[in-house]
Amino acid sequence: MVEKKVVIIGGGVAGATLAKTIQHHAHVTLIDPKEYFEIPWASLRAMVEPSFAERTVINHREYFTKGDLIISSAINISESEVFTADGRKFSYDYLVIATGHTEPIPKTRTERIDQYKGENTKIKSARSVLIIGGGPTGVELAAEIAVDFPDKKVTIVHKGSRLLEYIGTKASRKTLKWLKSRKIDVKLEQSVDLDSFTNENRTYRTSLGETIEADTHFVCIGKPLGSAWLSETLLKNDLNGDGRIQVDEYLRVKGKNNVFAIGDITDVQEIKQGVFAQGHAKLVAKNLKLLIEGGGKEPKLGTYKAQAPMSIVSLGRKHGVAQFPFMTVVGRFPGMIKSGDLFVGKTRKELGLEPNVKKS
């Protein structure tokens, strides 16, 4: 029997999990513009402790050992082929789009780790740090800096009326109280005009006219969706108004029998988190196996149900704030769940890797 061809576009949480899971059940091609997978929820720890990145930045070939790895970007698709920026094309029986969000990060693992070292140097050499954005990224970075470098002045400026707006108000209040207890200055309902920054005085001006002095800054606002390239493809009518791909209960692109979408790129109505992206990948892996083994017959595919709001935001190395479906907790309990290792060992084990091995 001819081996079925599965092409996965995107090597983030969803794409990497799927590639690892399905690689021995089909001829898999993984297309990604970088040579590595990165554990995204651990990236902020790597900024204050660059050696942490040795475990969190993982070459695709460490876990994806059987299929074809293409270091390039997909630029177009047809009913049976994917076209990449380097001029190649790859045929598929099944296509999975997992392009998540876009951000300008380096192509190689070495360059990425060096980037963390550079960001760490910026933090260490600064007496004061401005963080723009009060979502989970901004909050976690502020907490990491405050815990590891308690002598530094940290300021968060957030345009929303509360921190962590994607979860409940109780979690926001508890987080604000924790940050203030670490002497982090939080300014809500304001934005920062980066064009107003003056290098001589190290000052920034907010939308309310306030002046903030800081030696360096980090922008922690939402990253753009990785769907712009689809707007000129055969899936252009499958994008909703937010640029997300519309999927059915099987995580297939609506109206397409052999095209799936997983992770943050989908219109599934749930918080966009890595653990849910992993769930998407595992379901699609199961469904692809059923389709491949079905010999042309339509099997009973597994369905995906949007998950209830749940989130754990790390607050340094020992504390955290957790919103569970029926309760919100701040302190050492959520910290015990996430903050120590940030699920890095668990994620590495799921990829078939040693949890604590450091590879340069």
Tab-separated table of C-alpha atoms in Angstrom:
chain	number	residue	atom	x	y	z
A	1	MET	CA	0.000	0.000	0.000
A	2	VAL	CA	1.303	3.462	-0.913
A	3	GLU	CA	2.138	5.501	2.185
A	4	LYS	CA	-0.181	8.477	2.645
A	5	LYS	CA	1.386	11.945	2.613
A	6	VAL	CA	0.665	14.333	5.475
A	7	VAL	CA	1.991	17.883	5.275
A	8	ILE	CA	2.054	19.954	8.481
A	9	ILE	CA	2.581	23.706	8.126
A	10	GLY	CA	3.954	25.225	11.330
A	11	GLY	CA	6.314	23.861	13.973
A	12	GLY	CA	4.887	25.433	17.106
A	13	VAL	CA	3.137	23.603	19.953
A	14	ALA	CA	0.354	22.137	17.805
A	15	GLY	CA	2.477	21.309	14.755
A	16	ALA	CA	5.332	19.792	16.735
A	17	THR	CA	3.002	17.631	18.834
A	18	LEU	CA	1.264	16.348	15.708
A	19	ALA	CA	4.512	15.669	13.840
A	20	LYS	CA	5.858	13.693	16.798
A	21	THR	CA	2.642	11.679	17.111
A	22	ILE	CA	1.917	10.887	13.462
A	23	GLN	CA	5.445	10.437	12.015
A	24	HIS	CA	5.347	6.617	12.032
A	25	HIS	CA	1.848	6.379	10.517
A	26	ALA	CA	2.363	8.315	7.263
A	27	HIS	CA	4.980	10.083	5.176
A	28	VAL	CA	5.087	13.357	7.096
A	29	THR	CA	6.513	16.648	5.883
A	30	LEU	CA	6.903	19.393	8.482
A	31	ILE	CA	7.293	22.896	7.063
A	32	ASP	CA	8.552	25.604	9.429
A	33	PRO	CA	10.638	28.762	8.890
A	34	LYS	CA	12.916	27.887	11.820
A	35	GLU	CA	14.901	24.741	12.581
A	36	TYR	CA	13.612	24.358	16.125
A	37	PHE	CA	10.542	24.014	18.306
A	38	GLU	CA	10.364	26.277	21.343
A	39	ILE	CA	8.323	25.751	24.494
A	40	PRO	CA	6.603	29.163	24.421
A	41	TRP	CA	5.335	29.314	27.991
A	42	ALA	CA	8.930	29.020	29.243
A	43	SER	CA	10.431	31.789	27.117
A	44	LEU	CA	10.236	34.487	29.779
A	45	ARG	CA	12.245	32.416	32.257
A	46	ALA	CA	14.918	32.108	29.565
A	47	MET	CA	15.226	35.897	29.528
A	48	VAL	CA	16.232	36.029	33.204
A	49	GLU	CA	18.055	32.678	33.113
A	50	PRO	CA	19.460	32.095	29.592
A	51	SER	CA	20.700	28.571	30.409
A	52	PHE	CA	17.027	27.581	30.755
A	53	ALA	CA	16.750	27.944	26.965
A	54	GLU	CA	19.072	24.948	26.535
A	55	ARG	CA	16.076	22.793	27.502
A	56	THR	CA	13.288	24.872	25.963
A	57	VAL	CA	14.682	25.467	22.460
A	58	ILE	CA	14.670	22.073	20.766
A	59	ASN	CA	15.804	21.278	17.235
A	60	HIS	CA	12.924	19.701	15.305
A	61	ARG	CA	15.148	16.749	14.461
A	62	GLU	CA	15.449	15.796	18.136
A	63	TYR	CA	11.814	14.618	18.265
A	64	PHE	CA	10.835	14.463	14.577
A	65	THR	CA	13.151	11.728	13.341
A	66	LYS	CA	11.366	10.017	10.457
A	67	GLY	CA	9.761	12.493	8.045
A	68	ASP	CA	10.939	15.376	5.886
A	69	LEU	CA	11.821	18.670	7.569
A	70	ILE	CA	11.590	21.756	5.365
A	71	ILE	CA	13.029	24.991	6.777
A	72	SER	CA	10.989	27.501	4.819
A	73	SER	CA	7.635	29.280	4.873
A	74	ALA	CA	4.499	28.121	3.105
A	75	ILE	CA	3.250	30.782	0.697
A	76	ASN	CA	0.410	29.043	-1.158
A	77	ILE	CA	-1.611	25.834	-1.305
A	78	SER	CA	-3.637	24.036	-3.936
A	79	GLU	CA	-6.033	21.098	-3.637
A	80	SER	CA	-3.059	18.737	-3.512
A	81	GLU	CA	0.172	20.716	-3.025
A	82	VAL	CA	1.888	23.201	-0.708
A	83	PHE	CA	4.248	25.813	-2.181
A	84	THR	CA	7.116	27.234	-0.137
A	85	ALA	CA	9.068	30.481	-0.238
A	86	ASP	CA	12.200	28.726	-1.469
A	87	GLY	CA	10.458	27.654	-4.676
A	88	ARG	CA	9.593	24.069	-3.823
A	89	LYS	CA	6.270	22.253	-3.753
A	90	PHE	CA	5.080	19.278	-1.693
A	91	SER	CA	2.128	17.064	-2.497
A	92	TYR	CA	-0.252	15.895	0.211
A	93	ASP	CA	-3.129	13.544	0.868
A	94	TYR	CA	-3.854	15.350	4.134
A	95	LEU	CA	-2.879	18.889	5.066
A	96	VAL	CA	-2.727	20.362	8.577
A	97	ILE	CA	-2.299	24.097	9.109
A	98	ALA	CA	-0.739	25.055	12.438
A	99	THR	CA	0.813	28.459	11.786
A	100	GLY	CA	-0.394	30.058	15.046
A	101	HIS	CA	1.123	33.514	15.417
A	102	THR	CA	4.007	35.207	13.652
A	103	GLU	CA	6.996	36.841	15.306
A	104	PRO	CA	10.447	37.827	14.063
A	105	ILE	CA	12.630	35.203	15.735
A	106	PRO	CA	15.906	33.698	14.480
A	107	LYS	CA	16.118	30.717	12.135
A	108	THR	CA	18.607	28.626	14.115
A	109	ARG	CA	18.625	27.306	17.661
A	110	THR	CA	22.037	28.840	18.375
A	111	GLU	CA	20.849	32.277	17.280
A	112	ARG	CA	17.741	31.973	19.448
A	113	ILE	CA	19.749	31.081	22.555
A	114	ASP	CA	22.136	33.960	21.820
A	115	GLN	CA	19.105	36.238	21.593
A	116	TYR	CA	18.073	35.228	25.108
A	117	LYS	CA	21.587	35.969	26.330
A	118	GLY	CA	21.315	39.426	24.797
A	119	GLU	CA	17.948	40.098	26.439
A	120	ASN	CA	19.370	38.913	29.758
A	121	THR	CA	22.242	41.372	29.398
A	122	LYS	CA	19.722	44.171	28.795
A	123	ILE	CA	17.874	43.278	31.985
A	124	LYS	CA	21.003	42.875	34.101
A	125	SER	CA	22.504	46.176	32.995
A	126	ALA	CA	19.280	48.135	33.581
A	127	ARG	CA	18.298	49.712	36.856
A	128	SER	CA	14.723	50.186	35.639
A	129	VAL	CA	12.602	48.234	33.159
A	130	LEU	CA	9.399	49.256	31.368
A	131	ILE	CA	7.044	46.484	30.232
A	132	ILE	CA	4.410	47.449	27.691
A	133	GLY	CA	1.383	45.167	27.947
A	134	GLY	CA	-0.393	43.598	30.918
A	135	GLY	CA	-1.465	40.296	29.437
A	136	PRO	CA	0.080	36.985	30.526
A	137	THR	CA	3.402	37.721	28.801
A	138	GLY	CA	3.855	41.135	30.377
A	139	VAL	CA	2.755	39.959	33.822
A	140	GLU	CA	5.006	36.891	33.797
A	141	LEU	CA	8.034	38.866	32.574
A	142	ALA	CA	7.508	41.525	35.248
A	143	ALA	CA	7.259	38.828	37.913
A	144	GLU	CA	10.353	36.998	36.663
A	145	ILE	CA	12.408	40.198	36.791
A	146	ALA	CA	11.040	41.274	40.184
A	147	VAL	CA	11.845	37.895	41.758
A	148	ASP	CA	15.294	37.403	40.218
A	149	PHE	CA	16.334	41.073	40.362
A	150	PRO	CA	14.405	42.633	43.274
A	151	ASP	CA	16.555	45.780	43.221
A	152	LYS	CA	15.294	46.807	39.770
A	153	LYS	CA	12.390	49.194	39.265
A	154	VAL	CA	9.739	47.524	37.104
A	155	THR	CA	6.793	49.356	35.538
A	156	ILE	CA	3.907	47.822	33.565
A	157	VAL	CA	1.816	50.017	31.274
A	158	HIS	CA	-1.379	48.372	30.019
A	159	LYS	CA	-4.064	49.901	27.807
A	160	GLY	CA	-6.848	47.788	29.328
A	161	SER	CA	-8.830	48.517	32.473
A	162	ARG	CA	-7.382	45.447	34.203
A	163	LEU	CA	-4.536	42.977	33.862
A	164	LEU	CA	-5.069	39.539	32.299
A	165	GLU	CA	-8.327	40.532	30.619
A	166	TYR	CA	-8.690	37.117	28.981
A	167	ILE	CA	-9.586	35.550	32.348
A	168	GLY	CA	-11.791	36.600	35.255
A	169	THR	CA	-11.723	39.804	37.286
A	170	LYS	CA	-10.840	37.976	40.509
A	171	ALA	CA	-7.632	36.662	38.939
A	172	SER	CA	-6.839	40.176	37.731
A	173	ARG	CA	-7.299	41.669	41.198
A	174	LYS	CA	-5.194	38.993	42.892
A	175	THR	CA	-2.437	39.408	40.299
A	176	LEU	CA	-2.388	43.198	40.711
A	177	LYS	CA	-2.132	42.821	44.487
A	178	TRP	CA	0.783	40.365	44.120
A	179	LEU	CA	2.651	42.626	41.696
A	180	LYS	CA	2.230	45.654	43.928
A	181	SER	CA	3.531	43.630	46.874
A	182	ARG	CA	6.746	43.233	44.854
A	183	LYS	CA	6.861	47.014	44.287
A	184	ILE	CA	5.956	46.734	40.599
A	185	ASP	CA	4.275	49.930	39.377
A	186	VAL	CA	1.189	49.159	37.273
A	187	LYS	CA	-0.397	51.863	35.099
A	188	LEU	CA	-3.749	50.860	33.571
A	189	GLU	CA	-5.773	52.395	30.722
A	190	GLN	CA	-2.659	53.914	29.202
A	191	SER	CA	-0.400	53.208	26.256
A	192	VAL	CA	3.178	54.189	25.512
A	193	ASP	CA	4.290	56.192	22.509
A	194	LEU	CA	7.611	54.550	21.699
A	195	ASP	CA	8.362	57.346	19.251
A	196	SER	CA	8.488	59.706	22.236
A	197	PHE	CA	11.384	57.796	23.806
A	198	THR	CA	14.498	59.899	24.274
A	199	ASN	CA	17.724	58.002	24.628
A	200	GLU	CA	19.451	60.856	26.431
A	201	ASN	CA	16.990	60.983	29.334
A	202	ARG	CA	15.686	57.398	29.094
A	203	THR	CA	12.129	58.694	29.304
A	204	TYR	CA	8.855	57.482	27.829
A	205	ARG	CA	5.558	59.331	27.616
A	206	THR	CA	2.182	57.643	28.108
A	207	SER	CA	-1.128	58.454	26.422
A	208	LEU	CA	-2.214	60.286	29.602
A	209	GLY	CA	0.878	62.470	29.537
A	210	GLU	CA	2.771	60.686	32.296
A	211	THR	CA	6.546	60.415	32.035
A	212	ILE	CA	8.270	57.127	32.850
A	213	GLU	CA	12.004	56.781	33.273
A	214	ALA	CA	13.419	53.386	32.337
A	215	ASP	CA	16.760	52.114	31.101
A	216	THR	CA	15.172	49.567	28.770
A	217	HIS	CA	11.770	48.307	27.665
A	218	PHE	CA	10.077	45.155	26.418
A	219	VAL	CA	6.949	45.118	24.263
A	220	CYS	CA	4.607	42.345	25.436
A	221	ILE	CA	1.480	42.836	23.368
A	222	GLY	CA	-0.327	40.309	21.190
A	223	LYS	CA	1.448	38.796	18.218
A	224	PRO	CA	-0.291	38.852	14.824
A	225	LEU	CA	-1.987	35.668	13.677
A	226	GLY	CA	-0.071	33.559	11.188
A	227	SER	CA	-2.912	33.559	8.671
A	228	ALA	CA	-2.181	36.526	6.387
A	229	TRP	CA	-0.577	34.221	3.790
A	230	LEU	CA	-3.853	32.268	3.493
A	231	SER	CA	-5.847	35.284	2.286
A	232	GLU	CA	-4.748	34.681	-1.322
A	233	THR	CA	-5.142	30.890	-1.275
A	234	LEU	CA	-8.047	28.501	-1.806
A	235	LEU	CA	-8.803	28.856	1.927
A	236	LYS	CA	-9.367	32.620	1.729
A	237	ASN	CA	-13.111	32.195	2.269
A	238	ASP	CA	-12.523	29.949	5.293
A	239	LEU	CA	-11.068	32.781	7.414
A	240	ASN	CA	-13.382	34.592	9.804
A	241	GLY	CA	-13.304	38.325	10.477
A	242	ASP	CA	-10.457	37.913	12.958
A	243	GLY	CA	-8.323	35.963	10.486
A	244	ARG	CA	-8.869	32.596	12.160
A	245	ILE	CA	-9.613	29.439	10.194
A	246	GLN	CA	-13.157	28.155	10.595
A	247	VAL	CA	-13.150	24.482	11.573
A	248	ASP	CA	-15.798	21.839	12.255
A	249	GLU	CA	-16.080	19.561	15.276
A	250	TYR	CA	-13.381	17.277	13.812
A	251	LEU	CA	-10.994	20.264	13.438
A	252	ARG	CA	-11.270	19.975	9.670
A	253	VAL	CA	-11.494	23.203	7.718
A	254	LYS	CA	-15.196	23.573	7.025
A	255	GLY	CA	-16.127	22.003	3.703
A	256	LYS	CA	-12.744	20.309	3.264
A	257	ASN	CA	-12.391	16.565	3.854
A	258	ASN	CA	-8.606	16.398	3.913
A	259	VAL	CA	-7.521	19.758	5.369
A	260	PHE	CA	-7.295	20.321	9.126
A	261	ALA	CA	-6.324	23.314	11.250
A	262	ILE	CA	-5.057	23.198	14.836
A	263	GLY	CA	-3.840	25.521	17.561
A	264	ASP	CA	-4.224	29.288	17.853
A	265	ILE	CA	-5.021	29.681	14.156
A	266	THR	CA	-8.480	28.103	14.591
A	267	ASP	CA	-11.788	29.761	15.456
A	268	VAL	CA	-12.446	27.323	18.327
A	269	GLN	CA	-14.080	29.396	21.070
A	270	GLU	CA	-11.638	28.854	23.929
A	271	ILE	CA	-8.619	30.564	25.489
A	272	LYS	CA	-5.661	30.193	23.143
A	273	GLN	CA	-3.188	28.193	25.211
A	274	GLY	CA	-0.491	25.632	24.566
A	275	VAL	CA	-2.227	22.860	26.488
A	276	PHE	CA	-5.321	23.233	24.306
A	277	ALA	CA	-3.186	23.328	21.141
A	278	GLN	CA	-1.682	20.017	22.265
A	279	GLY	CA	-5.221	18.689	22.627
A	280	HIS	CA	-6.042	19.764	19.062
A	281	ALA	CA	-2.941	17.967	17.783
A	282	LYS	CA	-3.715	14.740	19.620
A	283	LEU	CA	-7.281	14.654	18.299
A	284	VAL	CA	-6.174	15.304	14.705
A	285	ALA	CA	-3.466	12.646	15.043
A	286	LYS	CA	-6.168	10.182	16.064
A	287	ASN	CA	-8.416	11.251	13.177
A	288	LEU	CA	-5.615	11.057	10.620
A	289	LYS	CA	-4.786	7.530	11.765
A	290	LEU	CA	-8.449	6.565	11.368
A	291	LEU	CA	-8.614	8.071	7.874
A	292	ILE	CA	-5.329	6.509	6.777
A	293	GLU	CA	-6.245	3.083	8.124
A	294	GLY	CA	-9.815	3.337	6.842
A	295	GLY	CA	-8.868	2.420	3.302
A	296	GLY	CA	-11.089	5.044	1.743
A	297	LYS	CA	-14.062	4.448	4.024
A	298	GLU	CA	-15.235	7.349	6.147
A	299	PRO	CA	-14.611	6.308	9.776
A	300	LYS	CA	-16.278	7.764	12.842
A	301	LEU	CA	-13.912	10.595	13.654
A	302	GLY	CA	-13.259	11.959	17.111
A	303	THR	CA	-14.777	15.341	17.904
A	304	TYR	CA	-13.309	18.291	19.761
A	305	LYS	CA	-15.127	20.207	22.472
A	306	ALA	CA	-13.985	23.712	23.365
A	307	GLN	CA	-12.386	23.729	26.794
A	308	ALA	CA	-13.607	25.760	29.780
A	309	PRO	CA	-11.572	28.846	30.703
A	310	MET	CA	-8.556	27.743	32.694
A	311	SER	CA	-5.209	29.409	33.059
A	312	ILE	CA	-2.132	29.419	35.270
A	313	VAL	CA	0.052	32.507	35.121
A	314	SER	CA	3.465	32.116	36.702
A	315	LEU	CA	4.536	34.784	39.181
A	316	GLY	CA	8.246	34.199	39.505
A	317	ARG	CA	9.681	30.869	40.610
A	318	LYS	CA	7.381	29.906	43.481
A	319	HIS	CA	4.055	31.693	43.048
A	320	GLY	CA	1.317	31.874	40.458
A	321	VAL	CA	-2.292	32.788	39.836
A	322	ALA	CA	-4.639	30.077	38.597
A	323	GLN	CA	-8.138	30.333	37.241
A	324	PHE	CA	-9.887	26.996	37.288
A	325	PRO	CA	-13.501	26.489	36.124
A	326	PHE	CA	-14.857	26.911	39.668
A	327	MET	CA	-12.202	28.808	41.614
A	328	THR	CA	-9.334	31.297	41.439
A	329	VAL	CA	-6.172	30.801	43.503
A	330	VAL	CA	-3.030	32.871	43.943
A	331	GLY	CA	0.128	31.908	45.785
A	332	ARG	CA	2.265	28.833	46.245
A	333	PHE	CA	-0.291	26.213	45.167
A	334	PRO	CA	-0.480	27.320	41.509
A	335	GLY	CA	3.230	28.073	41.774
A	336	MET	CA	3.864	24.432	42.699
A	337	ILE	CA	1.921	23.347	39.607
A	338	LYS	CA	3.681	25.544	37.072
A	339	SER	CA	6.260	28.063	38.242
A	340	GLY	CA	9.191	25.849	39.258
A	341	ASP	CA	9.881	24.041	35.973
A	342	LEU	CA	7.145	25.685	33.830
A	343	PHE	CA	6.118	22.209	32.567
A	344	VAL	CA	9.378	21.988	30.611
A	345	GLY	CA	10.307	18.490	31.808
A	346	LYS	CA	6.773	17.246	31.114
A	347	THR	CA	6.747	18.755	27.616
A	348	ARG	CA	10.152	17.290	26.765
A	349	LYS	CA	9.001	13.838	27.928
A	350	GLU	CA	5.888	14.104	25.733
A	351	LEU	CA	8.216	14.728	22.798
A	352	GLY	CA	10.198	11.587	23.700
A	353	LEU	CA	13.166	13.531	25.096
A	354	GLU	CA	15.048	13.384	28.378
A	355	PRO	CA	13.451	15.975	30.675
A	356	ASN	CA	16.658	17.471	32.021
A	357	VAL	CA	19.307	16.976	29.344
A	358	LYS	CA	21.072	20.151	28.256
A	359	LYS	CA	22.306	20.215	24.666
A	360	SER	CA	24.352	23.027	23.183
